[in-house]
Amino acid sequence: KEKKALDTLPHRIDTLVDDIARHETALADPNYYTSDPSGFAKTAEALRHLQAVLAQAEEEWLSLELKRESIEG
């Protein structure tokens, strides 16, 4: 289970980073808030969620990587 997580987490992290970048780009549009306040709020909330998921995935990967290194020496 941990080996699989170590193998899949880097791709998951990359995907999250890409998704975060897309949300940040959308929020950087100065017309977005004025043209679609509701969409802007939803995008901002989704961004916060993705950032939290990314932090959790990075912590999980780091923990597993440290464990792997301690086992392998």
PDB file of C-alpha atoms in Angstrom:
ATOM      1  CA  LYS A   1       0.000   0.000   0.000  1.00  0.00           C
ATOM      2  CA  GLU A   2       2.755   2.457   0.921  1.00  0.00           C
ATOM      3  CA  LYS A   3       4.801   1.495  -2.160  1.00  0.00           C
ATOM      4  CA  LYS A   4       1.801   2.206  -4.362  1.00  0.00           C
ATOM      5  CA  ALA A   5       1.280   5.564  -2.651  1.00  0.00           C
ATOM      6  CA  LEU A   6       4.943   6.459  -3.212  1.00  0.00           C
ATOM      7  CA  ASP A   7       4.512   5.582  -6.883  1.00  0.00           C
ATOM      8  CA  THR A   8       1.247   7.462  -7.413  1.00  0.00           C
ATOM      9  CA  LEU A   9       1.627  10.527  -5.185  1.00  0.00           C
ATOM     10  CA  PRO A  10       4.100  12.391  -7.439  1.00  0.00           C
ATOM     11  CA  HIS A  11       1.642  12.278 -10.349  1.00  0.00           C
ATOM     12  CA  ARG A  12      -1.215  13.300  -8.063  1.00  0.00           C
ATOM     13  CA  ILE A  13       0.856  16.201  -6.735  1.00  0.00           C
ATOM     14  CA  ASP A  14       1.721  17.323 -10.281  1.00  0.00           C
ATOM     15  CA  THR A  15      -1.959  17.219 -11.236  1.00  0.00           C
ATOM     16  CA  LEU A  16      -2.904  19.265  -8.178  1.00  0.00           C
ATOM     17  CA  VAL A  17      -0.193  21.833  -8.972  1.00  0.00           C
ATOM     18  CA  ASP A  18      -1.562  22.152 -12.518  1.00  0.00           C
ATOM     19  CA  ASP A  19      -5.131  22.521 -11.249  1.00  0.00           C
ATOM     20  CA  ILE A  20      -4.036  25.168  -8.741  1.00  0.00           C
ATOM     21  CA  ALA A  21      -2.243  27.090 -11.486  1.00  0.00           C
ATOM     22  CA  ARG A  22      -5.398  27.077 -13.644  1.00  0.00           C
ATOM     23  CA  HIS A  23      -7.491  28.387 -10.760  1.00  0.00           C
ATOM     24  CA  GLU A  24      -4.924  31.070  -9.937  1.00  0.00           C
ATOM     25  CA  THR A  25      -4.847  32.154 -13.577  1.00  0.00           C
ATOM     26  CA  ALA A  26      -8.629  32.422 -13.640  1.00  0.00           C
ATOM     27  CA  LEU A  27      -8.669  34.448 -10.419  1.00  0.00           C
ATOM     28  CA  ALA A  28      -5.962  36.774 -11.754  1.00  0.00           C
ATOM     29  CA  ASP A  29      -8.311  37.961 -14.510  1.00  0.00           C
ATOM     30  CA  PRO A  30      -9.347  41.454 -13.368  1.00  0.00           C
ATOM     31  CA  ASN A  31     -12.731  41.116 -15.087  1.00  0.00           C
ATOM     32  CA  TYR A  32     -13.644  37.758 -13.572  1.00  0.00           C
ATOM     33  CA  TYR A  33     -15.023  39.083 -10.287  1.00  0.00           C
ATOM     34  CA  THR A  34     -17.078  41.833 -11.894  1.00  0.00           C
ATOM     35  CA  SER A  35     -18.446  39.629 -14.675  1.00  0.00           C
ATOM     36  CA  ASP A  36     -19.176  36.552 -12.523  1.00  0.00           C
ATOM     37  CA  PRO A  37     -18.969  37.141  -8.755  1.00  0.00           C
ATOM     38  CA  SER A  38     -20.509  33.749  -7.988  1.00  0.00           C
ATOM     39  CA  GLY A  39     -18.096  31.929 -10.296  1.00  0.00           C
ATOM     40  CA  PHE A  40     -15.211  33.877  -8.805  1.00  0.00           C
ATOM     41  CA  ALA A  41     -16.230  32.829  -5.292  1.00  0.00           C
ATOM     42  CA  LYS A  42     -16.583  29.189  -6.341  1.00  0.00           C
ATOM     43  CA  THR A  43     -13.181  29.263  -8.032  1.00  0.00           C
ATOM     44  CA  ALA A  44     -11.594  30.851  -4.950  1.00  0.00           C
ATOM     45  CA  GLU A  45     -13.139  28.179  -2.706  1.00  0.00           C
ATOM     46  CA  ALA A  46     -12.004  25.415  -5.059  1.00  0.00           C
ATOM     47  CA  LEU A  47      -8.507  26.897  -5.001  1.00  0.00           C
ATOM     48  CA  ARG A  48      -8.419  26.840  -1.196  1.00  0.00           C
ATOM     49  CA  HIS A  49      -9.573  23.223  -1.237  1.00  0.00           C
ATOM     50  CA  LEU A  50      -6.960  22.207  -3.820  1.00  0.00           C
ATOM     51  CA  GLN A  51      -4.227  23.918  -1.821  1.00  0.00           C
ATOM     52  CA  ALA A  52      -5.254  21.983   1.293  1.00  0.00           C
ATOM     53  CA  VAL A  53      -5.343  18.692  -0.633  1.00  0.00           C
ATOM     54  CA  LEU A  54      -1.917  19.462  -2.103  1.00  0.00           C
ATOM     55  CA  ALA A  55      -0.452  20.174   1.331  1.00  0.00           C
ATOM     56  CA  GLN A  56      -1.830  16.885   2.620  1.00  0.00           C
ATOM     57  CA  ALA A  57      -0.488  14.941  -0.384  1.00  0.00           C
ATOM     58  CA  GLU A  58       2.951  16.534  -0.009  1.00  0.00           C
ATOM     59  CA  GLU A  59       3.029  15.690   3.707  1.00  0.00           C
ATOM     60  CA  GLU A  60       1.999  12.105   2.983  1.00  0.00           C
ATOM     61  CA  TRP A  61       4.653  11.747   0.284  1.00  0.00           C
ATOM     62  CA  LEU A  62       7.360  13.218   2.517  1.00  0.00           C
ATOM     63  CA  SER A  63       6.418  10.939   5.393  1.00  0.00           C
ATOM     64  CA  LEU A  64       6.478   7.853   3.176  1.00  0.00           C
ATOM     65  CA  GLU A  65       9.730   8.895   1.508  1.00  0.00           C
ATOM     66  CA  LEU A  66      11.436   9.401   4.867  1.00  0.00           C
ATOM     67  CA  LYS A  67      10.174   6.038   6.023  1.00  0.00           C
ATOM     68  CA  ARG A  68      11.447   4.394   2.829  1.00  0.00           C
ATOM     69  CA  GLU A  69      14.860   6.020   3.219  1.00  0.00           C
ATOM     70  CA  SER A  70      15.151   4.903   6.834  1.00  0.00           C
ATOM     71  CA  ILE A  71      14.323   1.330   5.855  1.00  0.00           C
ATOM     72  CA  GLU A  72      16.693   1.252   2.884  1.00  0.00           C
ATOM     73  CA  GLY A  73      19.439   3.010   4.782  1.00  0.00           C
TER      74      GLY A  73
END
